[in-house]
Coordinates of C-alpha atoms and ligand atoms in Angstrom, one line a residue:
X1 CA -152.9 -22.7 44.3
X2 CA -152.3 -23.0 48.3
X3 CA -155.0 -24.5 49.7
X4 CA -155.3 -26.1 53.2
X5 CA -158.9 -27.4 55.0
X6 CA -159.5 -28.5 58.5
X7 CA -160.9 -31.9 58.1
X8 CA -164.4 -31.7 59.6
X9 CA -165.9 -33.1 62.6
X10 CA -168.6 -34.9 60.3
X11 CA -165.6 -36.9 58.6
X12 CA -164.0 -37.8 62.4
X13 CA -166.8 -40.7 62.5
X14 CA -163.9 -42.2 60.8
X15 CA -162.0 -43.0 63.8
X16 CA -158.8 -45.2 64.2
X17 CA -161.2 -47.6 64.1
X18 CA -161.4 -47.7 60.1
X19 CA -157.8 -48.9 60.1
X20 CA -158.5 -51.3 62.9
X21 CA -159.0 -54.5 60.3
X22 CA -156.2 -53.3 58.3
X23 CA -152.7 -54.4 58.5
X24 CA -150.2 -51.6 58.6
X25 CA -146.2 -52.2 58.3
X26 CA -144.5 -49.2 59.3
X27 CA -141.0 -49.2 57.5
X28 CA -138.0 -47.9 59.7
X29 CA -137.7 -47.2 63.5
X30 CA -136.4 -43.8 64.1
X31 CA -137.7 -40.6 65.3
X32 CA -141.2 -40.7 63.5
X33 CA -141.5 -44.4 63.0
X34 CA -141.4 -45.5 66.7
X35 CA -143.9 -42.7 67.7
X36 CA -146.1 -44.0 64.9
X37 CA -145.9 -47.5 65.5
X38 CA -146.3 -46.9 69.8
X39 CA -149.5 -44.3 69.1
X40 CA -150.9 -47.0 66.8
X41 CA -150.7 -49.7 68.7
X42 CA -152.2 -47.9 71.5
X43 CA -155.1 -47.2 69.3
X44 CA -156.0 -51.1 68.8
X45 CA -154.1 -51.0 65.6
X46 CA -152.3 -54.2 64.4
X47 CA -148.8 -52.7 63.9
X48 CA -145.4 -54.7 62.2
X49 CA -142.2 -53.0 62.2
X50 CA -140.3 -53.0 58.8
X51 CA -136.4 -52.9 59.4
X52 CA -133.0 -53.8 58.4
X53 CA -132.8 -57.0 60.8
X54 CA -129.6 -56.6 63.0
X55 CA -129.5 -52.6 63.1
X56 CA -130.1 -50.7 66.5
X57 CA -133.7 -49.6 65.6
X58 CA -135.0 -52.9 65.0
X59 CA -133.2 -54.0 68.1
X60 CA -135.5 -51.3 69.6
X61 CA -138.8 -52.1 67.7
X62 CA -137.9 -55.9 69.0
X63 CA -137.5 -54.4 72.7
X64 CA -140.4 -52.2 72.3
X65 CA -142.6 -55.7 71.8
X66 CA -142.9 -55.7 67.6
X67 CA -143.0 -58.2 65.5
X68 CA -139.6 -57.0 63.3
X69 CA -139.2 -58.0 59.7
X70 CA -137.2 -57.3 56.4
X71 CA -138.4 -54.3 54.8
X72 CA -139.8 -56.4 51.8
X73 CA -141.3 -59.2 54.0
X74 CA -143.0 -56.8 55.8
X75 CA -144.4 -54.6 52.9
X76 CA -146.1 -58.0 51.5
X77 CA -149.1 -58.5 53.8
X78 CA -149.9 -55.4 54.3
X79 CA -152.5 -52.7 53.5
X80 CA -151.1 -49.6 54.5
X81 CA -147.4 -48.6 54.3
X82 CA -145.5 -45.8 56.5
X83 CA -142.4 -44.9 54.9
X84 CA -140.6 -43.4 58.1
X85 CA -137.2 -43.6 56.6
X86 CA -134.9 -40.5 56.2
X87 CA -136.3 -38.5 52.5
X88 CA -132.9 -38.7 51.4
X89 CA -132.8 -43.0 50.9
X90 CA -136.5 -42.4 49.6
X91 CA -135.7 -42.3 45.6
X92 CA -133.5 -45.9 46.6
X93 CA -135.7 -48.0 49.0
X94 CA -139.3 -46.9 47.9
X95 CA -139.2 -48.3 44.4
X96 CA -138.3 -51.6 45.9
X97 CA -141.1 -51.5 48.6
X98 CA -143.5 -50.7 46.1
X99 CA -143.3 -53.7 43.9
X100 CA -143.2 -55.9 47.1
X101 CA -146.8 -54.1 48.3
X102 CA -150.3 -55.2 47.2
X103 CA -151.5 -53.3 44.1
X104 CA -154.4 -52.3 46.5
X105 CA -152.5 -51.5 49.3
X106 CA -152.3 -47.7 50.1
X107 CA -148.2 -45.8 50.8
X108 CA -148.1 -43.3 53.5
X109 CA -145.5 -40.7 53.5
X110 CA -144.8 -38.6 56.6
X111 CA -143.4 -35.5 54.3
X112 CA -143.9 -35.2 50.9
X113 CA -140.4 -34.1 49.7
X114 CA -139.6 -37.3 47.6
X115 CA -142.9 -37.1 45.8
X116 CA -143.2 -33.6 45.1
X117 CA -139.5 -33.8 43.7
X118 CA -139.5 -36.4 42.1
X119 CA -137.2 -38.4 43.9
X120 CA -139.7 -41.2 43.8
X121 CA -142.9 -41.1 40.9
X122 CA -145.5 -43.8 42.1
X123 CA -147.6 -44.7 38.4
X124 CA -151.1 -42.8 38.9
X125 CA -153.4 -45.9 39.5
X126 CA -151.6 -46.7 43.0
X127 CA -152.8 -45.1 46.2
X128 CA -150.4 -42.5 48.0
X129 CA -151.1 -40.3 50.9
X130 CA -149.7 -37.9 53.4
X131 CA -149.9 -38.1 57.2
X132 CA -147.1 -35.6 58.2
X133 CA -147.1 -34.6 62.2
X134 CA -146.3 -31.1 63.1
X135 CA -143.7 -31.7 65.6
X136 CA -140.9 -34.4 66.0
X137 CA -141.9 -37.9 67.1
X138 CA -141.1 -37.1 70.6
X139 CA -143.7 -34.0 71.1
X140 CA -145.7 -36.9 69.0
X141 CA -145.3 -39.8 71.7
X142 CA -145.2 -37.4 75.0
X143 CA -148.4 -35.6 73.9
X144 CA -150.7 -39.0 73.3
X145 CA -149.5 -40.2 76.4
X146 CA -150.9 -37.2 77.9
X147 CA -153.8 -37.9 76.4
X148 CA -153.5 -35.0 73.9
X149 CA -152.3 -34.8 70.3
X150 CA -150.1 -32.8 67.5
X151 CA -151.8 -31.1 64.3
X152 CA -151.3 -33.1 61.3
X153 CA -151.5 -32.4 57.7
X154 CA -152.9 -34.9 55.6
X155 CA -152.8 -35.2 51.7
X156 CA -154.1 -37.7 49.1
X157 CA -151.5 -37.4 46.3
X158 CA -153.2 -40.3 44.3
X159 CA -156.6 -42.1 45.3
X160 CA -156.1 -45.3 44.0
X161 CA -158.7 -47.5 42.9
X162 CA -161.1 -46.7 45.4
X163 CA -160.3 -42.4 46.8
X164 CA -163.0 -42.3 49.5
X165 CA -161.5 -45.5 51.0
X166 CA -158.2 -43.9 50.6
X167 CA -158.6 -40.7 52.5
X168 CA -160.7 -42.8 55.1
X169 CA -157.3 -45.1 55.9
X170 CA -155.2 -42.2 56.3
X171 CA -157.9 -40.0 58.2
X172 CA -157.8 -43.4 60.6
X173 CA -153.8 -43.2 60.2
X174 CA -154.2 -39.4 61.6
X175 CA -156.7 -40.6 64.3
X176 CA -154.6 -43.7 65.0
X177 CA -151.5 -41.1 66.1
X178 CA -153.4 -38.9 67.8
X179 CA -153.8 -36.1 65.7
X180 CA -157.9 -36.4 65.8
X181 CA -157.7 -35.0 69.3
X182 CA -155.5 -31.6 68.4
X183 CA -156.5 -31.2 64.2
X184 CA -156.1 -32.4 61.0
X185 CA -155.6 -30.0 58.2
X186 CA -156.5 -31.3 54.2
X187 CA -153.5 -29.8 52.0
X188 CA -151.4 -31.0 49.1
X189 CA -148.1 -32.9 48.3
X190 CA -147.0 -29.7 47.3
X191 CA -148.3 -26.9 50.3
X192 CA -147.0 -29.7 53.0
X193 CA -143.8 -30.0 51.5
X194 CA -142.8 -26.6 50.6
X195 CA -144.2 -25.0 53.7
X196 CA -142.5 -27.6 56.0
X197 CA -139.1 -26.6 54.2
X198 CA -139.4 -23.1 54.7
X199 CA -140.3 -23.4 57.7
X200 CA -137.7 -25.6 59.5
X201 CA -135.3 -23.7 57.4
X202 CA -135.9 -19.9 58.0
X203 CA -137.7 -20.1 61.8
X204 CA -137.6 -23.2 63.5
X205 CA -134.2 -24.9 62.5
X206 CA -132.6 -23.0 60.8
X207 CA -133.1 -18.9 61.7
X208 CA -133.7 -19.7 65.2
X209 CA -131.0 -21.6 66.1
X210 CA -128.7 -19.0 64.3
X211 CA -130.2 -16.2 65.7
X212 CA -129.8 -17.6 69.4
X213 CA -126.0 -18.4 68.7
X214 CA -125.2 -14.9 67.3
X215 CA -126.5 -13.5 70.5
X216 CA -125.0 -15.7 72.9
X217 CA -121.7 -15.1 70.5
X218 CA -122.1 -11.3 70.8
X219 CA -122.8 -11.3 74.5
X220 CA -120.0 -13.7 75.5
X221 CA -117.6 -11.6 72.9
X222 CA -118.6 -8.3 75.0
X223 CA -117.2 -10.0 78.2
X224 CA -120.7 -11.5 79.9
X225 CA -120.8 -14.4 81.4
X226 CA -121.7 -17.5 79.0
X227 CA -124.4 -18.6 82.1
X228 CA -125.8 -15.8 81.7
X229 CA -125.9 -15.1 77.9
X230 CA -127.0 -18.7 77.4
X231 CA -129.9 -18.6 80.1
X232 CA -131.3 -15.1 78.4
X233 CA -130.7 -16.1 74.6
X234 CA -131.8 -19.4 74.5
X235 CA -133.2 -21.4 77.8
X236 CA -135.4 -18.7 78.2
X237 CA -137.0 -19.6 74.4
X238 CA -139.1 -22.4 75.4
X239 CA -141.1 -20.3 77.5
X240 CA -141.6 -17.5 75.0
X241 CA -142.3 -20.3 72.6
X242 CA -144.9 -21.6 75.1
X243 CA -146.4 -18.8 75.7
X244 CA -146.9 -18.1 71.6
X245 CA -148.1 -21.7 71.4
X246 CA -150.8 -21.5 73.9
X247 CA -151.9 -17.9 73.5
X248 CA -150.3 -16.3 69.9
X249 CA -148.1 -13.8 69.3
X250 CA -150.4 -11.0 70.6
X251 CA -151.3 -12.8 73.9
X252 CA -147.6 -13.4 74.4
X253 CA -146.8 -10.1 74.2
X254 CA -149.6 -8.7 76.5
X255 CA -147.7 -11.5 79.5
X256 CA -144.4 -9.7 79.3
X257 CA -143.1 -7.2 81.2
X258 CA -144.1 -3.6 79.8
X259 CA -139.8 -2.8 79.0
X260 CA -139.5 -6.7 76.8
X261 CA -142.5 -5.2 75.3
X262 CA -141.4 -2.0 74.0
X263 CA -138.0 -3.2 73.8
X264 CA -139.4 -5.8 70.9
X265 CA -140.9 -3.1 69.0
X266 CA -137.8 -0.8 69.3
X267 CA -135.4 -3.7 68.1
X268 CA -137.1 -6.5 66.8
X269 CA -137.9 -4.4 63.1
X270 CA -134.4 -3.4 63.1
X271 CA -132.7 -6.9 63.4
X272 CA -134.9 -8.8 61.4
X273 CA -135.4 -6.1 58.3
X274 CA -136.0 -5.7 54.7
X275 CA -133.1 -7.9 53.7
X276 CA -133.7 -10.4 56.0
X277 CA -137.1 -10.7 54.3
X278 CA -135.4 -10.4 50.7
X279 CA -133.1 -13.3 51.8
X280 CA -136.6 -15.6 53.3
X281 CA -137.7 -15.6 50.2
X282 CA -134.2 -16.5 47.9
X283 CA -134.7 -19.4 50.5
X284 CA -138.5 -20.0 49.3
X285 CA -137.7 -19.6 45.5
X286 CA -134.5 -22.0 46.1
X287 CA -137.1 -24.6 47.6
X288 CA -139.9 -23.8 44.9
X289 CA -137.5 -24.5 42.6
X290 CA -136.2 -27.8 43.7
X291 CA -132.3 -26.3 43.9
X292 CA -132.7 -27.3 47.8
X293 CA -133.5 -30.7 47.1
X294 CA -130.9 -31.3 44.8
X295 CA -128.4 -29.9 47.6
X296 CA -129.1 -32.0 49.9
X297 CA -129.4 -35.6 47.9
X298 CA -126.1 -35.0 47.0
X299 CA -124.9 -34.4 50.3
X300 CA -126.3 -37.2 50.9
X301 CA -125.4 -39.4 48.5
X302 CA -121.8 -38.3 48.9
X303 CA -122.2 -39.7 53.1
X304 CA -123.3 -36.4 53.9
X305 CA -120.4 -34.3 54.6
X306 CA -122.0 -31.2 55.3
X307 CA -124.1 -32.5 58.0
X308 CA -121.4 -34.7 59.6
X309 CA -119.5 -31.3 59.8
X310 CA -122.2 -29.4 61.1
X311 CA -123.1 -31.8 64.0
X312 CA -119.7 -32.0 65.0
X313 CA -119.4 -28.1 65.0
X314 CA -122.7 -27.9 66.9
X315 CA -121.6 -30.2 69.8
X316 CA -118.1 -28.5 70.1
X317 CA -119.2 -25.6 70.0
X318 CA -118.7 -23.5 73.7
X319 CA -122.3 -22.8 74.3
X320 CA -122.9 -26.2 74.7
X321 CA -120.7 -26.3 78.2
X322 CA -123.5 -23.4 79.4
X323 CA -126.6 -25.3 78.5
X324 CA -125.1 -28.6 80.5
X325 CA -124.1 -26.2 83.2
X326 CA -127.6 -24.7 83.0
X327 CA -129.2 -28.1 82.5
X328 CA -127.4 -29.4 85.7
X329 CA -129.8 -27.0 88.0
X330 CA -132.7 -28.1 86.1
X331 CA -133.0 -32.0 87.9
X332 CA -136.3 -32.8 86.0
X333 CA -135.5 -32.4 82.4
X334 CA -134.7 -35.8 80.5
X335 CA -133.5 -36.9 77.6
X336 CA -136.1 -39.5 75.6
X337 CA -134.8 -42.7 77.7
X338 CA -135.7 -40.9 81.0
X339 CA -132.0 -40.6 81.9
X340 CA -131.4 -37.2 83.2
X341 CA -130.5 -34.7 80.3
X342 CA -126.7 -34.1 79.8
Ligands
NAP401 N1 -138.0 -36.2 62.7 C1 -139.0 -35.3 62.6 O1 -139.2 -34.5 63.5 C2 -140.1 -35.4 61.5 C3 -141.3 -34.6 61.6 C4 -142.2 -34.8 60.6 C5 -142.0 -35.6 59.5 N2 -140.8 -36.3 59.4 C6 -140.6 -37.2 58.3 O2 -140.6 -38.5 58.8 C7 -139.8 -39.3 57.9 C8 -138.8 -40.1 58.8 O3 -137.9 -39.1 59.4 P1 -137.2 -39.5 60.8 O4 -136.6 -38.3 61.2 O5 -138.1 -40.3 61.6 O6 -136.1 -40.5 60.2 P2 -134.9 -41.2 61.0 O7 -135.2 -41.2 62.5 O8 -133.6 -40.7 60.5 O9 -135.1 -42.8 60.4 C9 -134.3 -43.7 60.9 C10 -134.9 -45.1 60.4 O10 -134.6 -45.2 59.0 C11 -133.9 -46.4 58.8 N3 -133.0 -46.1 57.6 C12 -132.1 -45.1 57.4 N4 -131.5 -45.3 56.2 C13 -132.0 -46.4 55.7 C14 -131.7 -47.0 54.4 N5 -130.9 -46.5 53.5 N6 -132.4 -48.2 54.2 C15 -133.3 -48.6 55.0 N7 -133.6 -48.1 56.2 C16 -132.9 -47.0 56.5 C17 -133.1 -46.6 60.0 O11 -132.7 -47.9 60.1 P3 -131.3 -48.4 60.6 O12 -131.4 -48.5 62.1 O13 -131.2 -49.8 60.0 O14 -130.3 -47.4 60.2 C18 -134.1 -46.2 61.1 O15 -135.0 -47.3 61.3 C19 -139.2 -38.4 56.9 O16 -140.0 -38.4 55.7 C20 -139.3 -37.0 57.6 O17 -139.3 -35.9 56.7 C21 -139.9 -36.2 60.4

């Protein structure tokens, strides 16, 4: 059964304050982790930063002004875990963690793909929850520093000894982040994980990114100029995608131009048709079914070939030369460190 519930206002009286007492440890440094640990912090939460002491990221979490231990060491104290480490190393690492926590202590997962598969089974009487961020830890970061927030889903896969206290830490987790200022949506293990996938893999990630490279391919192929094709297939995204953000697919369409109107009901149907459709949902049933995750654990587990191959296609690809000519013009985007984008 899908479910999903917006947590309501009555329950926000659990602020981040409810976590303020409480010890957190959030394990790895990377994309998610250092938004985590940052928003936290900046919600009066006492924050240590679990890491693999010499690496890069807890060079960073060091820089940043953390306290940086061993994973283990800084599991022991603590009452709530973040696991912010890639799913992949999940079924490895969180076993370990786990009989280094507190029997009482509460595990916080940011996705729920090793759970739901079965990469890593916590016994019943432990409590594990689910704070997973719509958005990448940057959106995460740059919006609470705005003042603002990102939707989050949150999920209670076991209660623990004492539930109410365990949906209260991760409601303060949520709050602690941001997320109390945009939303926070109740949903499963299950609904976060399998939606997320699809998702990512057929629209955001995946379909997207595909769909913009066939264009630019086919416009470039049919002798226009690659400025050109890659300002109209995919600069121009972000503010379609804004404008779908702020106002929904109807009130994006009612801000175009009367001929990208028309022209998206003439062509849109025909490009992404019937067997497109039939194809989304082999990809659902292939996630459903846990084939996906099988796929890529042993990618991973074999040093991930397919997506060493991919990045390295991706950055060679001739595309890339437009966007950095393109980005050139543009003097005020930036890349995460504030140094001016590539
Ligand atoms: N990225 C997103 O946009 C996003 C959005 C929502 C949810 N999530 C979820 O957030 C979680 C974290 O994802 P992420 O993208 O933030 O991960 P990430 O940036 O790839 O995580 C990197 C961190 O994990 C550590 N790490 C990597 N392999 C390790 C291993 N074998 N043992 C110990 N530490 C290891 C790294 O430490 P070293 O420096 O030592 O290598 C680094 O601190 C995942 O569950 C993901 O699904 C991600």
């Amino acid at each position: 059964m899908i479910s999903s519930e917006i947590v309501a206002n009555s329950e926000l009286i659990y602020g981040a304050e409810v976590i303020s007492d409480k010890r957190v440890a959030v394990i790895g440094y990377g994309n998610q982790g250092r938004a985590h640990a940052l928003n936290l912090r900046e919600s009066g939460i006492s924050v240590i930063i679990g890491g693999r002491i010499g690496s890069i990221s807890c060079a960073q979490a060091l820089a940043d002004g953390f306290q940086a231990q061993d994973h283990l060491q800084a599991v022991a104290e603590a009452d709530l875990v973040i696991v912010s480490l890639p799913d992949e190393v999940h079924g490895a690492v969180c076993p370990t963690l786990f009989e280094a926590m507190n029997p009482t202590a509460v595990m916080g997962f940011l996705h729920g793909f090793s759970v739901h598969f079965g990469q890593f089974k916590p016994p019943k009487d432990r409590a594990i929850v689910l704070v997973a961020p719509k958005g990448p830890g940057t959106a995460l970061r740059e919006r609470f520093l705005q003042g603002m927030g990102i939707p989050s889903l949150l999920a209670v896969h076991h209660g623990g000894e004492n539930p109410k206290q365990t949906e209260a830490i991760a409601i303060g987790w949520a709050h602690g982040i941001g997320s109390g200022r945009a939303g926070i949506i109740r949903t499963t293990f299950r609904d976060e994980t399998e939606t997320d996938l699809f998702g990512e893999q057929t629209v955001l990630c995946g379909g997207l990114t595909e769909l913009i490279r066939s264009a630019y391919e086919i416009l470039v192929e049919e002798g226009y100029p690659p400025l050109l094709a890659y300002t109209e297939c995919c600069h121009e995204v972000k503010q379609i995608a804004d404008l779908i953000c702020d106002r929904g697919i109807a009130g994006m369409s009612s801000a175009i131009s009367g001929t990208a109107r028309f022209g998206a009901i003439d062509a849109g149907p025909r490009v992404i048709d019937s067997s497109v459709r039939a194809r989304m949902k082999d990809v659902l049933r292939d996630i459903q079914s846990g084939e996906f995750a099988k796929r890529i654990i042993a990618d991973a587990h074999q040093g991930s070939p397919r997506v060493i191959a991919d990045r390295t296609a991706a950055a060679n690809h001739p595309m890339e030369d437009a966007g950095r000519q393109l980005r050139a013009m543009l003097p005020w985007l930036k890349n995460v460190d504030g140094t001016k984008s590539p």
